XYZ file of N, CA and C in Angstrom:
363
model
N -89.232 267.284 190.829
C -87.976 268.003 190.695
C -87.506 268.442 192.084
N -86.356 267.930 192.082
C -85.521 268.738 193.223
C -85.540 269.936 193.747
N -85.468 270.920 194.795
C -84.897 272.226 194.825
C -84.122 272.664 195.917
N -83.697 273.448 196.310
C -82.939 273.564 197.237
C -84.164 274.527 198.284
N -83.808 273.954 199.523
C -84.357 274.390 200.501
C -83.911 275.198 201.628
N -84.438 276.377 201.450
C -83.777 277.227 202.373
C -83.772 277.213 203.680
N -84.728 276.492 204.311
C -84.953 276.241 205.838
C -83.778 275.192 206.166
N -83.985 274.110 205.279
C -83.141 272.847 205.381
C -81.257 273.653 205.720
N -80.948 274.552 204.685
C -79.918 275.090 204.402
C -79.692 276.057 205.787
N -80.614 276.777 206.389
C -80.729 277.906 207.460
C -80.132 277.055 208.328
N -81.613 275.601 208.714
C -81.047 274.739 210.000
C -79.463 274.099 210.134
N -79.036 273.924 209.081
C -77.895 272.885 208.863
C -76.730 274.080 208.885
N -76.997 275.523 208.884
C -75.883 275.976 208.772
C -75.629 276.765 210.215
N -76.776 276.526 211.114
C -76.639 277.699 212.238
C -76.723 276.620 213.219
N -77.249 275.150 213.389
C -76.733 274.022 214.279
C -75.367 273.871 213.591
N -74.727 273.336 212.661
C -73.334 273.192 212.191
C -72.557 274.280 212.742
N -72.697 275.555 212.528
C -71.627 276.141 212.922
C -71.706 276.351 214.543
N -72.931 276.122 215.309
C -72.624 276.049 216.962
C -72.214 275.154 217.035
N -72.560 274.311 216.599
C -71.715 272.514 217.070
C -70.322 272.896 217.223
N -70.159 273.580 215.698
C -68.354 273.307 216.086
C -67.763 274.208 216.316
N -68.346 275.709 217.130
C -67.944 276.776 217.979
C -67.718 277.281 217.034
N -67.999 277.756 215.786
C -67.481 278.934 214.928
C -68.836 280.316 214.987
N -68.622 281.327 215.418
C -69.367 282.669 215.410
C -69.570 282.637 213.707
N -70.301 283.643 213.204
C -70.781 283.955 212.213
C -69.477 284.583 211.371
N -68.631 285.251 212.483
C -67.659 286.239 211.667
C -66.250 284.600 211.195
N -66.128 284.079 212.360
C -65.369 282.959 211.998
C -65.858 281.786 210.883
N -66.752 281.664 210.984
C -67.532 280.903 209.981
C -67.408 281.443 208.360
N -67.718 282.799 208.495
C -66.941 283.654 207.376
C -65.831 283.408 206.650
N -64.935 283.781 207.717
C -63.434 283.782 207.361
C -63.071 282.900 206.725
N -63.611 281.315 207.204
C -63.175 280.019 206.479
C -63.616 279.727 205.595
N -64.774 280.064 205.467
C -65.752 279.987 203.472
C -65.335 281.157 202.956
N -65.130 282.370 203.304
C -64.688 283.504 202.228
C -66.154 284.500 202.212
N -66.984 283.676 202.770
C -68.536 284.776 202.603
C -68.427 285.571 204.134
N -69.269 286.487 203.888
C -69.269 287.975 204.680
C -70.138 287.481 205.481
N -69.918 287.783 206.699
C -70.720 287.331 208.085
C -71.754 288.119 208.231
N -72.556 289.132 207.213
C -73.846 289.484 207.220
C -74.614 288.564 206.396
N -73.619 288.075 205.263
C -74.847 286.917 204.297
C -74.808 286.029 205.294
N -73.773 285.423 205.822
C -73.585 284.091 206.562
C -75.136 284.180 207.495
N -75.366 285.668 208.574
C -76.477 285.898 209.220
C -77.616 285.777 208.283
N -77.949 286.252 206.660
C -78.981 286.490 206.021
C -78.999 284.520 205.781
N -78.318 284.129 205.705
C -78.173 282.620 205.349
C -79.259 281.618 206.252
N -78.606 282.282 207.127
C -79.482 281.525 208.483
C -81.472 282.284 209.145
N -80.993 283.138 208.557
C -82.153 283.659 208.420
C -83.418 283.333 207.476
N -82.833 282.466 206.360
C -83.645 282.270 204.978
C -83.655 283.824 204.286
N -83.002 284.499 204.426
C -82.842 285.479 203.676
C -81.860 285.783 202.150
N -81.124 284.493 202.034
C -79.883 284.571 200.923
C -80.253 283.283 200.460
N -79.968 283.262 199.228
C -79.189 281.834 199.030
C -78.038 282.149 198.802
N -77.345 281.231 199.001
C -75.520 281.349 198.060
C -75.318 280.638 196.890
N -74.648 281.133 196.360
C -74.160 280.942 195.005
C -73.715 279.483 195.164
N -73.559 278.498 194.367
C -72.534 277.020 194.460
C -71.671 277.134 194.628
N -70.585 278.065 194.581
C -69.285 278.210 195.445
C -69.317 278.476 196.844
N -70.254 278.965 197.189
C -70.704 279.645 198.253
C -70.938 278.251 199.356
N -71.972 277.510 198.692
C -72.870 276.263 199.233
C -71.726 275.944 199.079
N -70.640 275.383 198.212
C -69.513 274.179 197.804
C -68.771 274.452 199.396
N -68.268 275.565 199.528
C -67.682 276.002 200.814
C -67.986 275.820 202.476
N -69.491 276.543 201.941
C -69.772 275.853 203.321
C -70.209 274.606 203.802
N -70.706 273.839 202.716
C -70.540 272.349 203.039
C -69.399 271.861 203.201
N -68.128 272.170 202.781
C -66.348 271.658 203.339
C -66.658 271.815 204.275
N -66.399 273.247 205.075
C -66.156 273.417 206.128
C -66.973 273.147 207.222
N -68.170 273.136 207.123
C -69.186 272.638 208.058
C -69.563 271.362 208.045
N -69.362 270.223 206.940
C -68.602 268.938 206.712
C -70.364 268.108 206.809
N -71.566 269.244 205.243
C -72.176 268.675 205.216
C -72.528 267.989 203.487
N -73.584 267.359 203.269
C -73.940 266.886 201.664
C -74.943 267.617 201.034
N -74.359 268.399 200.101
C -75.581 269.283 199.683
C -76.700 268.660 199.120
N -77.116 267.252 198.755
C -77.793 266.711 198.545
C -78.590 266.829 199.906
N -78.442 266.873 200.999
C -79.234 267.049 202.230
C -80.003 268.029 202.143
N -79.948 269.132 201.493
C -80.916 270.319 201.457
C -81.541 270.394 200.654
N -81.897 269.530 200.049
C -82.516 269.286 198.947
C -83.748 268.779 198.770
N -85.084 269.011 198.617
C -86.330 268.730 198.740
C -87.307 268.793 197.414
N -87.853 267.692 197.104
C -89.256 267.554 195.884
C -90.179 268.739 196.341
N -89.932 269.332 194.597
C -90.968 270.535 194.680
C -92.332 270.376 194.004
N -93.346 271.023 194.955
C -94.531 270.805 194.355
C -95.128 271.048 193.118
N -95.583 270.453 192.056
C -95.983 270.841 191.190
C -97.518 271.760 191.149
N -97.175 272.595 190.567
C -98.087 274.021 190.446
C -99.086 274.138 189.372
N -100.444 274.704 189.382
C -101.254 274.867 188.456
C -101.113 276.325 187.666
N -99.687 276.489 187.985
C -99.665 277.648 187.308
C -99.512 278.052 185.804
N -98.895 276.807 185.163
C -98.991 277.189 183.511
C -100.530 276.418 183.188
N -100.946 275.914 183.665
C -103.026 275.914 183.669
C -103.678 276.988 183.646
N -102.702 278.067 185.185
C -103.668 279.317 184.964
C -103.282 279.858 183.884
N -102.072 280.764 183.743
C -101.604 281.474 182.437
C -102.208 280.766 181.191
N -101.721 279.546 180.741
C -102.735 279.148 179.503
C -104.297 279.292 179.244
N -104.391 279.205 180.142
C -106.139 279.362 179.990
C -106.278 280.848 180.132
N -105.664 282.136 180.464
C -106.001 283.265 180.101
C -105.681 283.469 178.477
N -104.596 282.941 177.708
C -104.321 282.991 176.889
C -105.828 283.546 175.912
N -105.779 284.792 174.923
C -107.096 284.694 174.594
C -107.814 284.097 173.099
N -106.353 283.680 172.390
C -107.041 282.565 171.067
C -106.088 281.734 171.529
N -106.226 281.092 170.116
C -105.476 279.782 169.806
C -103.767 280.565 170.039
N -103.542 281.312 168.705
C -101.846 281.696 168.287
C -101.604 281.608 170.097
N -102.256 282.173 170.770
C -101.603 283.163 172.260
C -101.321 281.871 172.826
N -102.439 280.676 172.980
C -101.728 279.370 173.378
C -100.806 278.711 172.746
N -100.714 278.653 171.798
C -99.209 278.077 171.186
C -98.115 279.101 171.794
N -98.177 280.199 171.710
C -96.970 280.774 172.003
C -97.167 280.747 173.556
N -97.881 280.774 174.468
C -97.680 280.054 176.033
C -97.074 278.486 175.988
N -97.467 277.762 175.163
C -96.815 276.363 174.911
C -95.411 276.657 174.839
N -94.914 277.108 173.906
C -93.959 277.424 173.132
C -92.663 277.896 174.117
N -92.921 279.118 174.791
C -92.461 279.556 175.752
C -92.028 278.343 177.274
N -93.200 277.621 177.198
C -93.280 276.795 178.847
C -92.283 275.592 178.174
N -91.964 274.997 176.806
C -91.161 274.141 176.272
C -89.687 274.485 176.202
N -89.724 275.803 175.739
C -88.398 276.774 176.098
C -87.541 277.014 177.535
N -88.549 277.315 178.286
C -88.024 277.240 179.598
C -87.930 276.212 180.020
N -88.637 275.008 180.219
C -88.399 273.661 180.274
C -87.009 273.262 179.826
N -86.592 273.719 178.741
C -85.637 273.083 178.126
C -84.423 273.631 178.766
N -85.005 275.254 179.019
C -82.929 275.479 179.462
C -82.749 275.112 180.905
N -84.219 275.114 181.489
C -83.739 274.493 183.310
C -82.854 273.264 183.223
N -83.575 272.274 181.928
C -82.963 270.917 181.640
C -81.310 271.215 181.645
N -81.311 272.151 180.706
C -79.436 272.064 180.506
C -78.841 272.981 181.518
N -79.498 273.937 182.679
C -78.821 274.397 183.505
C -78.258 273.191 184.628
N -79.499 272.507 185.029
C -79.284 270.798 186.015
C -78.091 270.144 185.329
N -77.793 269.744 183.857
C -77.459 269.219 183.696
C -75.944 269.505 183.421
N -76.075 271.241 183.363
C -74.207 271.568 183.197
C -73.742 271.728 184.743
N -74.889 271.967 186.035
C -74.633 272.051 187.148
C -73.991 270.959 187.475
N -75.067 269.560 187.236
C -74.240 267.897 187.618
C -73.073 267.915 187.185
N -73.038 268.373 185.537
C -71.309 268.390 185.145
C -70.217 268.918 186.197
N -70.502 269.877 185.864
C -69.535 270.915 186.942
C -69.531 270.068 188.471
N -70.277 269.952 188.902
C -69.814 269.096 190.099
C -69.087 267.868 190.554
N -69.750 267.390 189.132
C -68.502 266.358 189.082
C -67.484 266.578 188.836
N -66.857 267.217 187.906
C -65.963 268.025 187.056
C -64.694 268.258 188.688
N -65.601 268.937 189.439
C -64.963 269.652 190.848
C -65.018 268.337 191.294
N -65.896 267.613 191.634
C -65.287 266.697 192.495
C -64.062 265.848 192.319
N -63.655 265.377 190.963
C -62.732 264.333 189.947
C -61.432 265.421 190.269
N -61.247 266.824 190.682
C -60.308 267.308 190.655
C -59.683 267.042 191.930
């Protein structure tokens, strides 16, 4: 799975905006975000919202697919399940990890919408 990467996003937004001489406060002005997130941005301290990212990729004239990096898969519903202490408690850890599974599925998938949606406009 994909995720967005905040270093990737830091580097690309604080070389982009020296490249093309915009200060933090000017860089602002033209996306609409506040030149303290713009600083927390570059810092790895924020993410921005997809309007946020949509913006400053215009104006800094990059592909948000570029910040984008395969995330490691984790032994973490291994650990939690296995504390589970009967059976019912593992079904309902199942149950739960199928649930969340499912709405990340339809958050990706109303996100792709919407982007396309914006882009076709």
């Amino acid at each position: 799975m994909k995720v967005l990467s905040t270093q990737k996003l830091a580097e690309f937004v604080k070389q982009l905006r020296t490249e093309k001489g915009f200060t933090q406060e000017s860089l602002g002005e033209k996306t609409g975000i506040n030149r303290i997130m713009i600083s927390r941005i570059e810092r790895e301290d924020f993410i921005p919202s997809m309007p946020q990212l949509e913006s400053l990729s215009q104006v800094l004239n990059f592909d948000l697919s570029d910040l984008l990096v395969e995330k490691e898969r984790t032994n973490t519903f291994v650990a939690l399940r296995s504390e589970a202490l009967n059976e019912a408690e593992k079904e309902g850890v199942d149950r739960l990890f199928k649930m969340m599974l499912s709405l990340r599925q339809q958050i990706f998938i109303r996100s792709s919408y919407e982007n396309e949606t914006n882009k076709a406009d």
